[in-house]
mmCIF file of C-alpha atoms in Angstrom:
data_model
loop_
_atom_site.group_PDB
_atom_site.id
_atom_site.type_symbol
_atom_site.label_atom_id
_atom_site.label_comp_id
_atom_site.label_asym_id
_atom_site.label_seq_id
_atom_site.Cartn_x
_atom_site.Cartn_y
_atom_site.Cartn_z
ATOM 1 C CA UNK Q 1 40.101 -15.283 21.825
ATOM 2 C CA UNK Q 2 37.033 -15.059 23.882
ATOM 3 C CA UNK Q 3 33.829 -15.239 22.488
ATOM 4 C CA UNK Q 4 34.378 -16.089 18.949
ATOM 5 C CA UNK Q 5 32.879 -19.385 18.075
ATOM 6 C CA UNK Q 6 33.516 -21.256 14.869
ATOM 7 C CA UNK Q 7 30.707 -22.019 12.196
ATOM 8 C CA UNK Q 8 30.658 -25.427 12.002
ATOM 9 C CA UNK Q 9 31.533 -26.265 7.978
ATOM 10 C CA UNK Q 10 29.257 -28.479 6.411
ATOM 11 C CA UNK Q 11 31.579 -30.349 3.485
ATOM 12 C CA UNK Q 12 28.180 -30.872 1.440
ATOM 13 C CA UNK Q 13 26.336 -27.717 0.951
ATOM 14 C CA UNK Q 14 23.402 -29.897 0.297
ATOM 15 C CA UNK Q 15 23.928 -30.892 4.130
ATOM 16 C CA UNK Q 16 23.373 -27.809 5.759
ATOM 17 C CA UNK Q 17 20.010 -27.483 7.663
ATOM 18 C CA UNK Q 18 17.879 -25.124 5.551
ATOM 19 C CA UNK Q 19 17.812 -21.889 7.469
ATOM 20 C CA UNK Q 20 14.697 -20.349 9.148
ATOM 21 C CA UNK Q 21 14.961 -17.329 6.770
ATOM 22 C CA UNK Q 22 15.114 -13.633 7.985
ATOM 23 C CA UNK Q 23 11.911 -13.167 9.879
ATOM 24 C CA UNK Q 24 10.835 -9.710 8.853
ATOM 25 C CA UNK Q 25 11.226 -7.692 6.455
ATOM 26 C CA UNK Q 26 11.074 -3.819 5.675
ATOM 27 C CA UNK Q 27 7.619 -3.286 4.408
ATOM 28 C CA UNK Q 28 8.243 0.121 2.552
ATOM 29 C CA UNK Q 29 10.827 -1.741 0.693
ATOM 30 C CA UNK Q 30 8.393 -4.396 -0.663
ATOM 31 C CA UNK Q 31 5.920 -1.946 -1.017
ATOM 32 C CA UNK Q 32 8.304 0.303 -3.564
ATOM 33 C CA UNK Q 33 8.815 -3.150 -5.158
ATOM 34 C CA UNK Q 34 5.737 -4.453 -5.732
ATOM 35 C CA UNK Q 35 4.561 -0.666 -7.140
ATOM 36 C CA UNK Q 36 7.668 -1.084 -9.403
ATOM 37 C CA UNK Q 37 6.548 -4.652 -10.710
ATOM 38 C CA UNK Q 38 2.691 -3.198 -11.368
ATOM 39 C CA UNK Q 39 4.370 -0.152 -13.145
ATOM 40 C CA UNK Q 40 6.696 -2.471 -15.172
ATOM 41 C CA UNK Q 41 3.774 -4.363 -16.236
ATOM 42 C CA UNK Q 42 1.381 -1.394 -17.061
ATOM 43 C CA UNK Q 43 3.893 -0.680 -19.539
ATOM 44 C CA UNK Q 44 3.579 -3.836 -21.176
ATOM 45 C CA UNK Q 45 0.241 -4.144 -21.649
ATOM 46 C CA UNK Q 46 -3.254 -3.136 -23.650
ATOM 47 C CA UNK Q 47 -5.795 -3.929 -20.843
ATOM 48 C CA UNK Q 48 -6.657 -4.252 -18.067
ATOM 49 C CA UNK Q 49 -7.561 -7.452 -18.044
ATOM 50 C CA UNK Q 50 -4.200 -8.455 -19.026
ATOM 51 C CA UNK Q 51 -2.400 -6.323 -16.107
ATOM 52 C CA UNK Q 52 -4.016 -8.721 -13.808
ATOM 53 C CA UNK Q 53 -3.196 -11.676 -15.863
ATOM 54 C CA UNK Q 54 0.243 -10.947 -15.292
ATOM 55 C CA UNK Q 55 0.237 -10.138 -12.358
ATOM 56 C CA UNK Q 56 -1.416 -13.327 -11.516
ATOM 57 C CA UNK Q 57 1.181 -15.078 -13.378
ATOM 58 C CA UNK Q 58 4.091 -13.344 -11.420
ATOM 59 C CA UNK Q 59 2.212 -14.400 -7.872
ATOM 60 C CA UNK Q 60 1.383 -18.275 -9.356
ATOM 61 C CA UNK Q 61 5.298 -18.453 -9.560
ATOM 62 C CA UNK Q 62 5.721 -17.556 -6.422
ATOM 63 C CA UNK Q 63 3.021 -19.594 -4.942
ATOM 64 C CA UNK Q 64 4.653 -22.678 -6.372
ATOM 65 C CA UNK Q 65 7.762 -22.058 -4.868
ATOM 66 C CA UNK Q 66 5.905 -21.309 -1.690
ATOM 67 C CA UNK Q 67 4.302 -24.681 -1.487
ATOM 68 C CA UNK Q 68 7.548 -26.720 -1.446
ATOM 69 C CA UNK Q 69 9.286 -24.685 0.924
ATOM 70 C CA UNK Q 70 6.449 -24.341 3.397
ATOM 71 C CA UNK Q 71 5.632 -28.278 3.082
ATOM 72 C CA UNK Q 72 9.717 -29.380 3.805
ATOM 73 C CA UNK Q 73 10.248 -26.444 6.477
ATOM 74 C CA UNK Q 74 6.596 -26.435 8.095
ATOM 75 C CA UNK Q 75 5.405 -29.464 7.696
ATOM 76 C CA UNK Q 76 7.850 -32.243 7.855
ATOM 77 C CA UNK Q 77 7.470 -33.430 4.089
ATOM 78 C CA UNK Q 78 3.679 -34.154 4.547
ATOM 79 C CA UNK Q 79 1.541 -34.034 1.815
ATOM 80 C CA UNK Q 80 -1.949 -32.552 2.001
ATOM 81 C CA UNK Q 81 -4.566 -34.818 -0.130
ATOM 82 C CA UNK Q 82 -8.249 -33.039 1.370
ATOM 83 C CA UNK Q 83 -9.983 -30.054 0.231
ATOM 84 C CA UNK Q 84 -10.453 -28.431 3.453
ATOM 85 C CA UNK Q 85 -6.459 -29.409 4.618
ATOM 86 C CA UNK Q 86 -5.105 -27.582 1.781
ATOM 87 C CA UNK Q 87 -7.462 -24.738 2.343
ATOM 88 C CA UNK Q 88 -6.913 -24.274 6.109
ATOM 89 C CA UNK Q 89 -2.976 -24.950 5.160
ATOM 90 C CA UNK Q 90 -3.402 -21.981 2.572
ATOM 91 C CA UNK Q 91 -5.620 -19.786 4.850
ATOM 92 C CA UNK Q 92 -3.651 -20.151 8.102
ATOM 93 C CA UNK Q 93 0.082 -21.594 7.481
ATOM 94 C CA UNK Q 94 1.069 -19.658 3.917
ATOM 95 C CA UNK Q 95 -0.487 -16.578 4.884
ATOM 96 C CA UNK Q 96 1.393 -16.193 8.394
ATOM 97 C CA UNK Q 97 4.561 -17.094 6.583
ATOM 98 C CA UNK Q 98 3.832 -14.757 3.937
ATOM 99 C CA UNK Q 99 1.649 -11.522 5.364
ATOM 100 C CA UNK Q 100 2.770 -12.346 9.284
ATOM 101 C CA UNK Q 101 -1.034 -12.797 10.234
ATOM 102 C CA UNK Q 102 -3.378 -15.744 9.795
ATOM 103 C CA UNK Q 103 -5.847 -14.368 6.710
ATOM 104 C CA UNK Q 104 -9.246 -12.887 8.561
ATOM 105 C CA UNK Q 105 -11.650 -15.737 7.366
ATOM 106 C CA UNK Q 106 -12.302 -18.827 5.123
ATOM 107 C CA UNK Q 107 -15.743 -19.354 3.896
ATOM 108 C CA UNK Q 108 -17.717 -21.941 1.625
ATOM 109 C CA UNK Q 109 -19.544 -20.342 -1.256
ATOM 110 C CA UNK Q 110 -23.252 -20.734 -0.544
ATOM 111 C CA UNK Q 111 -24.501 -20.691 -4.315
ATOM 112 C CA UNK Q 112 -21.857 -22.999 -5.891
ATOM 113 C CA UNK Q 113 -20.353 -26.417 -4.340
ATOM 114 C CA UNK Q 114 -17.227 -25.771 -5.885
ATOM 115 C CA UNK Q 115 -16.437 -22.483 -4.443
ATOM 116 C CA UNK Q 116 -14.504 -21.226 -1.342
ATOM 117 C CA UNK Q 117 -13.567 -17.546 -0.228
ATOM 118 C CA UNK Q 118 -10.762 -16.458 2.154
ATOM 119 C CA UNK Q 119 -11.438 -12.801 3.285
ATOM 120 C CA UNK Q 120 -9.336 -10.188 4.285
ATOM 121 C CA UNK Q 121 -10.100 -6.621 5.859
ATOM 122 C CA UNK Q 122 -7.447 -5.316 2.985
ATOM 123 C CA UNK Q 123 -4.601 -7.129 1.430
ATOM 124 C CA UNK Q 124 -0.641 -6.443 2.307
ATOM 125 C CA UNK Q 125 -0.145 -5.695 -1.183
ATOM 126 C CA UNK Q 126 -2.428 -2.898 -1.392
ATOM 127 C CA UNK Q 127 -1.868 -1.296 1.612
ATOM 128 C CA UNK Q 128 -0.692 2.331 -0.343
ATOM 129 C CA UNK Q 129 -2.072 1.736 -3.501
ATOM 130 C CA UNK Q 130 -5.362 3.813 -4.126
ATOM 131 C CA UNK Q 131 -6.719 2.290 -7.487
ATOM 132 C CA UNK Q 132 -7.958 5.562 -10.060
ATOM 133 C CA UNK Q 133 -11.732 5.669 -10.674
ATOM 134 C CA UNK Q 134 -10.924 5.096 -14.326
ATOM 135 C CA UNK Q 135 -9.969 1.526 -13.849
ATOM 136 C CA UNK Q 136 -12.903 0.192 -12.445
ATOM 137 C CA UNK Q 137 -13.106 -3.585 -10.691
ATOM 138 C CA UNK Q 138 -8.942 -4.005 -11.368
ATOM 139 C CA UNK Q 139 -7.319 -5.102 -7.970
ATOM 140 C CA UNK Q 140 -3.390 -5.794 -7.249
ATOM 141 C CA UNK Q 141 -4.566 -8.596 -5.369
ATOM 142 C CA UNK Q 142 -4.526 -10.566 -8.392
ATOM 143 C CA UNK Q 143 -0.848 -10.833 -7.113
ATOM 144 C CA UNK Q 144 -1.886 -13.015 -4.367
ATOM 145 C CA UNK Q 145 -4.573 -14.859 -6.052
ATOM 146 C CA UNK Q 146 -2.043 -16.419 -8.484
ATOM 147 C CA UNK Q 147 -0.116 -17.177 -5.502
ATOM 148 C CA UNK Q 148 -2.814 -18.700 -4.028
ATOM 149 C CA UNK Q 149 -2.705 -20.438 -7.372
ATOM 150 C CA UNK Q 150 0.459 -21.285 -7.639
ATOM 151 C CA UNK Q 151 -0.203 -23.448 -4.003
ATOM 152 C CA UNK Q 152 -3.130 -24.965 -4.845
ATOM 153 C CA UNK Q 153 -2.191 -26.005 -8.289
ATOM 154 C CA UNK Q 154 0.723 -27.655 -7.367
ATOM 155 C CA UNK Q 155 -0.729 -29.129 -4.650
ATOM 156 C CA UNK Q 156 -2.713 -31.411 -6.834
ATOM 157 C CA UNK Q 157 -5.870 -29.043 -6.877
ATOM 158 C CA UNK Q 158 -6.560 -26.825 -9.787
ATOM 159 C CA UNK Q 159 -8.911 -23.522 -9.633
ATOM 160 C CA UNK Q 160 -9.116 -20.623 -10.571
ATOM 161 C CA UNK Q 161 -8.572 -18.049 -7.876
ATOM 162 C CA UNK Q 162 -9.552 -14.165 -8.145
ATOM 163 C CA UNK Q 163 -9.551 -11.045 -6.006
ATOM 164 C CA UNK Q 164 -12.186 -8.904 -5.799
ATOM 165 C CA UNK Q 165 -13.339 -5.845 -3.959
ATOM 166 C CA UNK Q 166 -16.462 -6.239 -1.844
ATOM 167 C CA UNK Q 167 -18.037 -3.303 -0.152
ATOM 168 C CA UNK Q 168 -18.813 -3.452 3.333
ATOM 169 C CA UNK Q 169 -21.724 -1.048 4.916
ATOM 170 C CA UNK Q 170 -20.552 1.343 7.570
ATOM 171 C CA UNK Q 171 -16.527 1.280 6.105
ATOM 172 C CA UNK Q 172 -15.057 3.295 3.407
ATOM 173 C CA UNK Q 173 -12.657 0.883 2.179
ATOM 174 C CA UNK Q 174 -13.662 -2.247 0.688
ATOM 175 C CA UNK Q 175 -12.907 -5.604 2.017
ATOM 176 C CA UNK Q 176 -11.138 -8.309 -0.260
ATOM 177 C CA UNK Q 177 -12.235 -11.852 -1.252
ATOM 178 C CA UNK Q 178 -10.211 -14.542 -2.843
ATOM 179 C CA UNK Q 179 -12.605 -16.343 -4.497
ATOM 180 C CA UNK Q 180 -11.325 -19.938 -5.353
ATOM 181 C CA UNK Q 181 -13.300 -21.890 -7.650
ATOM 182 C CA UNK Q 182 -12.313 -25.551 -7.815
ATOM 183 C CA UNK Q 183 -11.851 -27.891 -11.312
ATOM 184 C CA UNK Q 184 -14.762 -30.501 -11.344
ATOM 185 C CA UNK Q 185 -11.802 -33.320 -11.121
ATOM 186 C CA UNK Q 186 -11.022 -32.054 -7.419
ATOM 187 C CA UNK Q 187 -14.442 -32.411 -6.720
ATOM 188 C CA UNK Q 188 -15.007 -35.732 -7.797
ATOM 189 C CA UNK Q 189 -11.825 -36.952 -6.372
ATOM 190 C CA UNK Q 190 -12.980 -35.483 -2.574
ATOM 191 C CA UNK Q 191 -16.048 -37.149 -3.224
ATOM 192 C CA UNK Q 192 -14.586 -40.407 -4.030
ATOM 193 C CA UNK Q 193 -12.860 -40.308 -0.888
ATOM 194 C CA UNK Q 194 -15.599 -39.552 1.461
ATOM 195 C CA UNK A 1 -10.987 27.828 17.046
ATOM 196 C CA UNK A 2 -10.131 26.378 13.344
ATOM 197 C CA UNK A 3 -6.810 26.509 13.238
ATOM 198 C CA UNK A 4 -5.874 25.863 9.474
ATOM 199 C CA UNK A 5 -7.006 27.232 6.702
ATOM 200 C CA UNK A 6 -5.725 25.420 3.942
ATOM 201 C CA UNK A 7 -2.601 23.144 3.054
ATOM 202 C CA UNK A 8 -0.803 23.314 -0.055
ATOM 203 C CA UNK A 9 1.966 20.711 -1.777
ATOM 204 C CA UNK A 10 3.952 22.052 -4.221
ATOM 205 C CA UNK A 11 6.338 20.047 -6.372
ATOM 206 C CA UNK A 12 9.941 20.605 -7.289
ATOM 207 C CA UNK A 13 9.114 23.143 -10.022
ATOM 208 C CA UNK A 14 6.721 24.803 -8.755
ATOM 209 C CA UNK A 15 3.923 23.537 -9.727
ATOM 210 C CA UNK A 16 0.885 22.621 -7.298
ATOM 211 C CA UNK A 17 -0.214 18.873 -7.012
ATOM 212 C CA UNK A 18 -2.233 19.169 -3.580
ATOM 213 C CA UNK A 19 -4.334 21.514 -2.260
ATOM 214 C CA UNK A 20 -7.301 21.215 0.342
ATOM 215 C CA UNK A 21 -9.446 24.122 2.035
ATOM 216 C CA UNK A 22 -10.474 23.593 5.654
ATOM 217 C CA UNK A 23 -11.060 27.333 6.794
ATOM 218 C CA UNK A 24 -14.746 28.899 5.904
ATOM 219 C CA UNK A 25 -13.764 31.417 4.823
ATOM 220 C CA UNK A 26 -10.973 32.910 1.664
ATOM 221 C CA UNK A 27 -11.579 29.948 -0.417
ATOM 222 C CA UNK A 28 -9.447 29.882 -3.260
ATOM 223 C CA UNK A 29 -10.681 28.538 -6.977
ATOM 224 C CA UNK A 30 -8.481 26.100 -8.983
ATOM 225 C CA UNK A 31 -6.862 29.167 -10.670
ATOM 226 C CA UNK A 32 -5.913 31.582 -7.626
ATOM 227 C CA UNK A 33 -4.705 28.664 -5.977
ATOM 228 C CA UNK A 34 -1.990 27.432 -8.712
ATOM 229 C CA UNK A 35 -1.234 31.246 -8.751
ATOM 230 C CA UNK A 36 -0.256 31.384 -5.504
ATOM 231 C CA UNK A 37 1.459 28.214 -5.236
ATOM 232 C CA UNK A 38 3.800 29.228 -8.356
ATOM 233 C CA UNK A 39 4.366 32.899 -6.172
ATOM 234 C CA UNK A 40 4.983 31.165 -3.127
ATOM 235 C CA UNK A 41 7.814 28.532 -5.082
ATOM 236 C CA UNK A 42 9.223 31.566 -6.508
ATOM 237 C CA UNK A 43 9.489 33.466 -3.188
ATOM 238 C CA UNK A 44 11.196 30.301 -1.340
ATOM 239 C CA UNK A 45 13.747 30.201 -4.426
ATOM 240 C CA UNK A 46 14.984 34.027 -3.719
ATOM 241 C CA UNK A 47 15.012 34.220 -0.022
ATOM 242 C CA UNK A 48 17.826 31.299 -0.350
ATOM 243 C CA UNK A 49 19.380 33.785 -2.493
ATOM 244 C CA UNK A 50 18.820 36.580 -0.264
ATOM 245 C CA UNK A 51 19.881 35.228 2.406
ATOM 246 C CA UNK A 52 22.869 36.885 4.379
ATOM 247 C CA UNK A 53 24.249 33.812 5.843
ATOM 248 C CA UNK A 54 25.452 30.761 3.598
ATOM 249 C CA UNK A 55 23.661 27.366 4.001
ATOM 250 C CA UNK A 56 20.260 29.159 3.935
ATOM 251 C CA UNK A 57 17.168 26.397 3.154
ATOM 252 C CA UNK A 58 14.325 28.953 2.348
ATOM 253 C CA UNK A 59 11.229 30.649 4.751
ATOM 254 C CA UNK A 60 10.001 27.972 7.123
ATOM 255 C CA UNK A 61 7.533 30.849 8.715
ATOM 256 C CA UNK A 62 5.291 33.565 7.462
ATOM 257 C CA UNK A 63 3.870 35.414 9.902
ATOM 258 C CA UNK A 64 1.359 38.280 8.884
ATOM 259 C CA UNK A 65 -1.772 40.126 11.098
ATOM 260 C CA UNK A 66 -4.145 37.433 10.307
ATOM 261 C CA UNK A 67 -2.646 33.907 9.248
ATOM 262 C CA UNK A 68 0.619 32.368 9.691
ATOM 263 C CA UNK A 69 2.209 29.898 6.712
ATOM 264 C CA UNK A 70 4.409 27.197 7.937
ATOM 265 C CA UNK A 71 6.505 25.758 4.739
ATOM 266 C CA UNK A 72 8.323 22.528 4.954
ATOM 267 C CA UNK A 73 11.156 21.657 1.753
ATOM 268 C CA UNK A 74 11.342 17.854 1.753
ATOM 269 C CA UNK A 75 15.559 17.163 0.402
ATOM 270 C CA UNK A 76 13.772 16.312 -2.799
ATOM 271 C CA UNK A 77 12.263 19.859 -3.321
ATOM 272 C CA UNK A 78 8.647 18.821 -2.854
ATOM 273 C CA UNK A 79 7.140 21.745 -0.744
ATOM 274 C CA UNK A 80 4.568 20.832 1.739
ATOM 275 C CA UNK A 81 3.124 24.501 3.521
ATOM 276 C CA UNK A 82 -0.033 24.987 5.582
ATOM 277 C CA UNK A 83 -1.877 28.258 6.161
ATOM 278 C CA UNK A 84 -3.219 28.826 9.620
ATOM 279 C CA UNK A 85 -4.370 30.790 12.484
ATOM 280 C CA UNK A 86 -1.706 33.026 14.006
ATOM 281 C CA UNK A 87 -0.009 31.441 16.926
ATOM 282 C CA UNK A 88 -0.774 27.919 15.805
ATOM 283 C CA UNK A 89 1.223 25.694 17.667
ATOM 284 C CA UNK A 90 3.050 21.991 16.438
ATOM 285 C CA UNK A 91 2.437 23.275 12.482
ATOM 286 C CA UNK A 92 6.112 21.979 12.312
ATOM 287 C CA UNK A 93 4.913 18.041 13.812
ATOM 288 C CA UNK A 94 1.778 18.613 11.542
ATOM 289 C CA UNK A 95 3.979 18.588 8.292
ATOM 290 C CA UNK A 96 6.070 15.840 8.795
ATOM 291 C CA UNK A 97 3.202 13.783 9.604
ATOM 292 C CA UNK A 98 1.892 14.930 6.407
ATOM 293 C CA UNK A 99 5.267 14.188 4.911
ATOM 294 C CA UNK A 100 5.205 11.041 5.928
ATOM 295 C CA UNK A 101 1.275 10.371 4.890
ATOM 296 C CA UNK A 102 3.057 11.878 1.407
ATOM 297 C CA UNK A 103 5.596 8.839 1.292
ATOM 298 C CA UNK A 104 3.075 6.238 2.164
ATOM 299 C CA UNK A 105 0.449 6.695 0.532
ATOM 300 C CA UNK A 106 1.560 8.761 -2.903
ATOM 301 C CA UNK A 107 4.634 7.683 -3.730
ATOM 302 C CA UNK A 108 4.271 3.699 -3.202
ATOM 303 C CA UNK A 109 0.972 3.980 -5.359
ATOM 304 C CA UNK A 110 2.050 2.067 -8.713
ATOM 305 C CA UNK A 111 -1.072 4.426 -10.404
ATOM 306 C CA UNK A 112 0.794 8.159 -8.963
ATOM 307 C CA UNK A 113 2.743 9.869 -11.507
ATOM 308 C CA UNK A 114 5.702 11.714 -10.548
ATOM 309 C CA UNK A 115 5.152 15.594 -10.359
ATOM 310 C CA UNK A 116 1.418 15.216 -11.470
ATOM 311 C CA UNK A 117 -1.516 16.636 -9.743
ATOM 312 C CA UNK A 118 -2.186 14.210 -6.530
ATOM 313 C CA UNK A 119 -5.274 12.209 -6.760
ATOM 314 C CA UNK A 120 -5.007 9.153 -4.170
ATOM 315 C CA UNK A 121 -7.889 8.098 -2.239
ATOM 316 C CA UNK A 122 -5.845 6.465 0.749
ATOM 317 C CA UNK A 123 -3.959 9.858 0.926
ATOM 318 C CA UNK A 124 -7.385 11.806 0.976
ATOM 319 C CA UNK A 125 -8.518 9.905 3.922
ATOM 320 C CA UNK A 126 -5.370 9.399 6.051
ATOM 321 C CA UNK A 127 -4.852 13.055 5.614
ATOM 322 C CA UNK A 128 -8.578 14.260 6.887
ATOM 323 C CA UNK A 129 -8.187 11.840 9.906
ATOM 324 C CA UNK A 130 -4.432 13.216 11.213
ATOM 325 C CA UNK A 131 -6.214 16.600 10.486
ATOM 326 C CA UNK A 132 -8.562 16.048 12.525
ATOM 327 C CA UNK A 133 -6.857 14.609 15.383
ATOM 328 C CA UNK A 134 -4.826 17.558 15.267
ATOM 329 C CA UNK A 135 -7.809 19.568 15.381
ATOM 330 C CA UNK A 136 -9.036 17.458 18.635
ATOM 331 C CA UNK A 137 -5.841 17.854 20.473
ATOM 332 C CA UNK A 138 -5.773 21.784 19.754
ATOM 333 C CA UNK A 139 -9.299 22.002 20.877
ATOM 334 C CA UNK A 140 -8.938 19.882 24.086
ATOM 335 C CA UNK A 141 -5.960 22.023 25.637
#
């Protein structure tokens, strides 16, 4: 028959090239998704503070699995051992893969050494979600913190990564930081190197 | 040349979760307001009854001497209606885009409960800006 080609059969699954993945994805279904996994955990929970624990724990998974998929399919199996690789790898490479844009900017903390910010105008994730005036600073962009994480940490550089909301004159809504604070032993180490 | 006067969203029994006043003037408070919602819910429920031909879906117009009320039933039940001038054109486009602003920015909020009174911040200000372009587009023809 014309026009029907065969799939060539790999006899090793572990042979077949690893697929480019579907490209895009319906955002009103991961948007009823994600609102399901906040409302999921809001059941769980006391506090606020530990809403955005979890959540941050639910993105650091991801973020790990992130790392080793981006670095085999994007990057030919190279490792990233600088500060400001892994930071421009998170900033531009993750966040295309993951959000379909590069983030909006990556900036060095002017009051701390250790501290880096990646900005965005507002978030994927909260795209919909209005937060109620009764729960103060909490942000579902804890999500992507812990994914940001999740990359960093198993990347060989540990921090601890938050979102927060920062107001911006002349807009109503607020823009978003990531604000990634970096263990004294990454420090050192960039030092050491030079 | 103000066009609406207010918009209402009613949910599937009856009770009002949205409502916002644009006109100057017949301002409603919280109590007349839920009042009227519940009597217009009640009068879409009996006109499907009433109706002479099967397959009836409720009143999509109201037209009296000085307003019109344009009612759109979403398949869930959720009643969306806006009160405006007579002879307002597109009320019909209006309310879907509202519809739409609905399923956005309500109903993929993890912090909306279902049914409950409608108090979204993203939905506040989407809905004042498609408001007003409407109100631009009436006003430039």
């Amino acid at each position: 028959m014309i026009g029907v080609g065969k799939i060539k059969q790999y006899s090793n699954v572990l042979d077949k090239p690893l697929s480019k993945g579907k490209q895009e994805v319906s955002l009103s279904a991961f948007a009823f998704l994600f609102s399901e996994l906040v409302q999921y955990n809001q059941t769980q929970v006391d506090n606020i503070a530990e809403l955005e624990r979890r959540l941050e724990d639910a993105g650091y998974a991801v973020g790990a699995r992130v790392l080793e998929l981006l670095c085999h399919r994007d990057k030919g199996n190279r490792r990233e051992t600088r500060l400001l690789g892994i930071l421009s790898f998170v900033h531009s490479t993750v966040w295309k893969v993951l959000f379909g844009k590069v983030a909006d900017s990556l900036e060095k903390g002017t009051e701390h050494e250790d501290e880096y910010m990646i900005s965005e105008k507002e978030l994927l994730v909260n795209r919909f979600i209005s937060i109620p005036k009764d729960m103060g600073t909490f942000n579902c962009g804890a999500f992507v913190a812990g994914i940001v994480r999740g990359v960093l940490d198993s990347a060989g550089f540990p921090a601890v990564v938050t979102a927060h909301f920062v107001p911006m004159e002349g807009q109503q809504r607020p823009r978003t930081t990531i604000l990634i604070k970096f263990a004294e032993e990454v420090l050192q180490r960039e030092a050491r190197l030079g | 040349m103000a066009a609406i006067y207010s918009l209402y969203i009613i949910n599937k029994s009856g009770g009002l979760i949205f409502y916002k006043d644009y006109g100057s003037s017949g301002r409603m408070d919280t109590n007349d307001s839920l009042r009227v919602a519940s009597l217009w819910h009640s009068m879409h429920a009996i006109s499907q009854q009433l109706s002479p031909v099967s397959g009836c879906l409720g009143i999509e117009l109201l037209e009296a001497d000085t307003f019109d009320l344009h009612c759109f039933q979403s398949l869930t039940g959720t009643k969306f209606f806006v009160v405006s001038e007579p002879g307002t054109q597109h009320m019909d486009g209006l309310l879907k885009v509202i519809y739409e602003l609905y399923t956005d920015y309500v109903l993929k909020n993890p912090f909306y409960e279902m049914e409950m009174p409608i108090r979204c911040e993203l939905f506040d200000i989407n809905l004042t800006q498609a408001i007003q372009k409407d109100r631009v587009v009436l006003l430039g023809r």
